[in-house]
Coordinates of C-alpha atoms and ligand atoms in Angstrom, one line a residue:
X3 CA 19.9 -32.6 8.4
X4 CA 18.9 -29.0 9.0
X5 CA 23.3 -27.9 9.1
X6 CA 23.6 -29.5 5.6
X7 CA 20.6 -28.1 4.0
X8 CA 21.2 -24.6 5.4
X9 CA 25.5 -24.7 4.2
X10 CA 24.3 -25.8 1.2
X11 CA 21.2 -23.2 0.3
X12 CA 24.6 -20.9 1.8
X13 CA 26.8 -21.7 -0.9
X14 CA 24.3 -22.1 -3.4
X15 CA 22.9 -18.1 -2.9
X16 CA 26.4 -17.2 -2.1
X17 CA 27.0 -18.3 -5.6
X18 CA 24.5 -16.4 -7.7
X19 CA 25.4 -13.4 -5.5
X20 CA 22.2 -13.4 -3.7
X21 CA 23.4 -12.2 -0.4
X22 CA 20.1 -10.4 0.3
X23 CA 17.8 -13.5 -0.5
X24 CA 20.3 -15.7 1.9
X25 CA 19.7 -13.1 4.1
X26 CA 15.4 -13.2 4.1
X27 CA 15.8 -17.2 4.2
X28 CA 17.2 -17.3 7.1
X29 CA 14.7 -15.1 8.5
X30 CA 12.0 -16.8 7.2
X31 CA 13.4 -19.9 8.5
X32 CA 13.8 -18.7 11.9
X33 CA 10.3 -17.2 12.1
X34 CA 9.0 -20.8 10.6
X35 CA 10.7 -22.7 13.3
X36 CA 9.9 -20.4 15.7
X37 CA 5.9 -20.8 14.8
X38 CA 6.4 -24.5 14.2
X39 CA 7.0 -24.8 17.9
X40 CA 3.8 -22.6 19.4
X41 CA 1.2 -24.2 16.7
X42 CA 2.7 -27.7 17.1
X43 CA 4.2 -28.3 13.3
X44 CA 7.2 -30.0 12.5
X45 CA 10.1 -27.5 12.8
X46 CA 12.1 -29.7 11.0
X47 CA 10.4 -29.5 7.7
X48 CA 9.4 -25.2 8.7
X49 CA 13.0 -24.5 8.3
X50 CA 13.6 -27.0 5.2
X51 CA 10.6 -25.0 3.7
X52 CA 11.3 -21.5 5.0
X53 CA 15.3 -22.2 3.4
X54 CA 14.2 -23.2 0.1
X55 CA 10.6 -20.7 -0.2
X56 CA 12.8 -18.4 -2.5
X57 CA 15.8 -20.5 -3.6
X58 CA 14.5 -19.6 -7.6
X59 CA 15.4 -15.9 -6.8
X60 CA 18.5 -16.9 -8.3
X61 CA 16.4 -17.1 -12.3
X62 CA 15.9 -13.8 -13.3
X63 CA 12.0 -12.6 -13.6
X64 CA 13.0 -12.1 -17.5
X65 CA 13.2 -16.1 -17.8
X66 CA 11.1 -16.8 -15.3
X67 CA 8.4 -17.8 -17.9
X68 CA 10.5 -19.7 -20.1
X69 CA 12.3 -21.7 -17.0
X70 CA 8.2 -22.5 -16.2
X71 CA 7.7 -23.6 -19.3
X72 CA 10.4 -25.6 -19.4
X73 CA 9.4 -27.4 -16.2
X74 CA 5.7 -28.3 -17.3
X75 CA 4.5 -26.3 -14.8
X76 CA 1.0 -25.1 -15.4
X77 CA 0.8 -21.8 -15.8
X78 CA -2.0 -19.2 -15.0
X79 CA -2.8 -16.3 -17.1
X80 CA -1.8 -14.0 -14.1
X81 CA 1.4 -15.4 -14.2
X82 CA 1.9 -14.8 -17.9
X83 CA 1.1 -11.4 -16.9
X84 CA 3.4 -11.1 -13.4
X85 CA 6.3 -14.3 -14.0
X86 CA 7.6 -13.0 -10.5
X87 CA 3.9 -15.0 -9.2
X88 CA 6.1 -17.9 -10.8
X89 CA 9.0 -17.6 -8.3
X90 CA 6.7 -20.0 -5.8
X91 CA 6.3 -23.0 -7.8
X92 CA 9.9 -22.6 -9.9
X93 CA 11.7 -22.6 -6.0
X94 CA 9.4 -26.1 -5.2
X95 CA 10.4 -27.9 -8.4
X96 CA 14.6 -26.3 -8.0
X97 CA 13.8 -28.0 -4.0
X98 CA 13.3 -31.1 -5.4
X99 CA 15.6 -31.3 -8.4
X100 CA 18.9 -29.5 -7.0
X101 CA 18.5 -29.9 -3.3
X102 CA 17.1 -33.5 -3.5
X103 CA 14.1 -33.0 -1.0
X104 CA 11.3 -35.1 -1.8
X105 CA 8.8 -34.4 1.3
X106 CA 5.4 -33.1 0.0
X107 CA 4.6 -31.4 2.3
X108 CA 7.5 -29.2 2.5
X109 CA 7.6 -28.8 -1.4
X110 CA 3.7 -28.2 -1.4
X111 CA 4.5 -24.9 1.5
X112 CA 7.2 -23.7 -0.8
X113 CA 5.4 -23.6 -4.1
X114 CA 2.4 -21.9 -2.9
X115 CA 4.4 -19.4 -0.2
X116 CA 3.1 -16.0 -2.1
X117 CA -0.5 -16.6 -3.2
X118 CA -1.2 -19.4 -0.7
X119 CA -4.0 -22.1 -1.7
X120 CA -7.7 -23.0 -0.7
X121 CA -7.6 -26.3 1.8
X122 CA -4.0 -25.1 2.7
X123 CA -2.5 -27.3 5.2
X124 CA -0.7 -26.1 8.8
X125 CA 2.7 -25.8 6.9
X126 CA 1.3 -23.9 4.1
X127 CA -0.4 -21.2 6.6
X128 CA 2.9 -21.7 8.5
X129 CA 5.1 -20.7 5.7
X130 CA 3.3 -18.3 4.1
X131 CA 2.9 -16.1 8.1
X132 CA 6.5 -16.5 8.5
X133 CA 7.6 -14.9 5.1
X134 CA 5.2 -12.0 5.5
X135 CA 6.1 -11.3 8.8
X136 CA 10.1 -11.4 7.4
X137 CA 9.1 -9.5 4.7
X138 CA 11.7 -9.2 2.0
X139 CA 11.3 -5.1 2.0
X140 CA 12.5 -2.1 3.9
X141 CA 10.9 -0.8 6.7
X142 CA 8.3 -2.8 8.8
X143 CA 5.2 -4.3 7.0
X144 CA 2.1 -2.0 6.8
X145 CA -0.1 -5.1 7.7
X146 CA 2.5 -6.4 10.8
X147 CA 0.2 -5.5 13.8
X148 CA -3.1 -6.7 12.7
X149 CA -1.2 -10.1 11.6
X150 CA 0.5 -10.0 14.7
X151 CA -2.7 -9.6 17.1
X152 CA -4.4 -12.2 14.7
X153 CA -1.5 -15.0 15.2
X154 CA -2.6 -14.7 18.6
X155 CA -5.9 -16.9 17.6
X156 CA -4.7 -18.6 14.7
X157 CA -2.3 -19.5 12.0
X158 CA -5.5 -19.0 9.8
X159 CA -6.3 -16.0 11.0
X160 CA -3.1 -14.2 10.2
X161 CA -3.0 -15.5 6.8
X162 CA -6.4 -14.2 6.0
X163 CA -5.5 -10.8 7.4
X164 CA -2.4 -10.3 5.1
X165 CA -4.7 -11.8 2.2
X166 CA -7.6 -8.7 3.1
X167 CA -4.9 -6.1 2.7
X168 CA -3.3 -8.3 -0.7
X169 CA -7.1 -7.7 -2.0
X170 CA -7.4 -4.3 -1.1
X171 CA -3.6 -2.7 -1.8
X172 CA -3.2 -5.3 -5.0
X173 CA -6.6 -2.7 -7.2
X174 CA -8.1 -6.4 -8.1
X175 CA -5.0 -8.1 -9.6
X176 CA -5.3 -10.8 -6.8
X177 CA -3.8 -14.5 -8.0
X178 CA -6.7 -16.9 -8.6
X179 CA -4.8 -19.1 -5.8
X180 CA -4.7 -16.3 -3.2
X181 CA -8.7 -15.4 -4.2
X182 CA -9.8 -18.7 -3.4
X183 CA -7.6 -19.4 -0.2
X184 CA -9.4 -16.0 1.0
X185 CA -12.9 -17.5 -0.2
X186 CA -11.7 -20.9 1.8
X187 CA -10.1 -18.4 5.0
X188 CA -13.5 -16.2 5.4
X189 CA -15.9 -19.5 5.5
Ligands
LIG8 FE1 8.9 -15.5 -2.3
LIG9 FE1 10.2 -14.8 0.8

């Protein structure tokens, strides 16, 4: 199952010319699986998510709002403000309705792999570690060490620390999501 989803998220970014996205998927998937196996999550659905986290790369931030719209997705005034917050939930909703995957779980990880959520579940800490530690970005993350030394104790753990330096590097403009999954995190 894992060969056919990963040719097919292949072709598909191939497609839209998104040879650099294709290329942070796969790491993402890798580092998913790879985390999957020491915290005891289902690799299976790690890579599924870590493939499909940023398959909606391929809708331009310009129509991000509209393609939201379309969708019925509810949408928060921050991401009126910043339709690239959108990316998250438009790649869950194109999981299910192009690439036919249905597991909640795995469409719950993918929609809130940016901001995270309060009560996120393993797979959502899981995803949202992997794709900041295969950050998308030149150079190594600012935040890599500290995560890295945190992972050591917890998938929670290394989610909160990459939320801290969100809240401190993002001058207050922090997702009402990501705010409360910090509030959740620091209990
Ligand atoms: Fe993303
Ligand atoms: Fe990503």
């Amino acid at each position: 199952m894992g060969r056919g989803l990963q040719a097919d998220v292949s072709a598909f970014l191939h497609a839209h010319n998104r040879a650099h996205t294709l290329a942070h998927v796969h790491q993402v998937a890798a580092e998913a699986v790879r985390l999957a196996q020491h915290f005891g999550a289902d690799p299976v659905k790690a890579e599924q998510a870590g493939l499909l986290h940023d398959i909606s790369a391929v809708i331009p931030n310009t129509r991000r709002l509209e393609e939201a719209r379309r969708w019925g997705l509810a949408i928060l005034p921050e991401e009126e403000a910043f339709p690239m917050l959108l990316h998250q939930q438009l790649s869950a909703v194109m999981a299910r309705e192009i690439f036919g995957v249905h597991d909640e779980e795995v469409l719950a990880a993918v929609a809130c792999h940016t901001t995270l959520r309060p009560a996120a579940g393993k797979l959502d800490l899981l995803i949202f570690v992997a794709d900041k530690i295969a950050w998308d970005q030149a150079g190594s993350p600012p935040y890599l060490d500290d995560l890295a030394a945190a992972l050591d104790h917890s998938l929670a753990q290394a989610a909160r620390v990459y939320l801290e330096y969100l809240r401190e590097n993002l001058s207050g403009l922090l997702h009402p999501w990501a705010r409360a999954a910090l509030i959740d995190l620091l209990d």
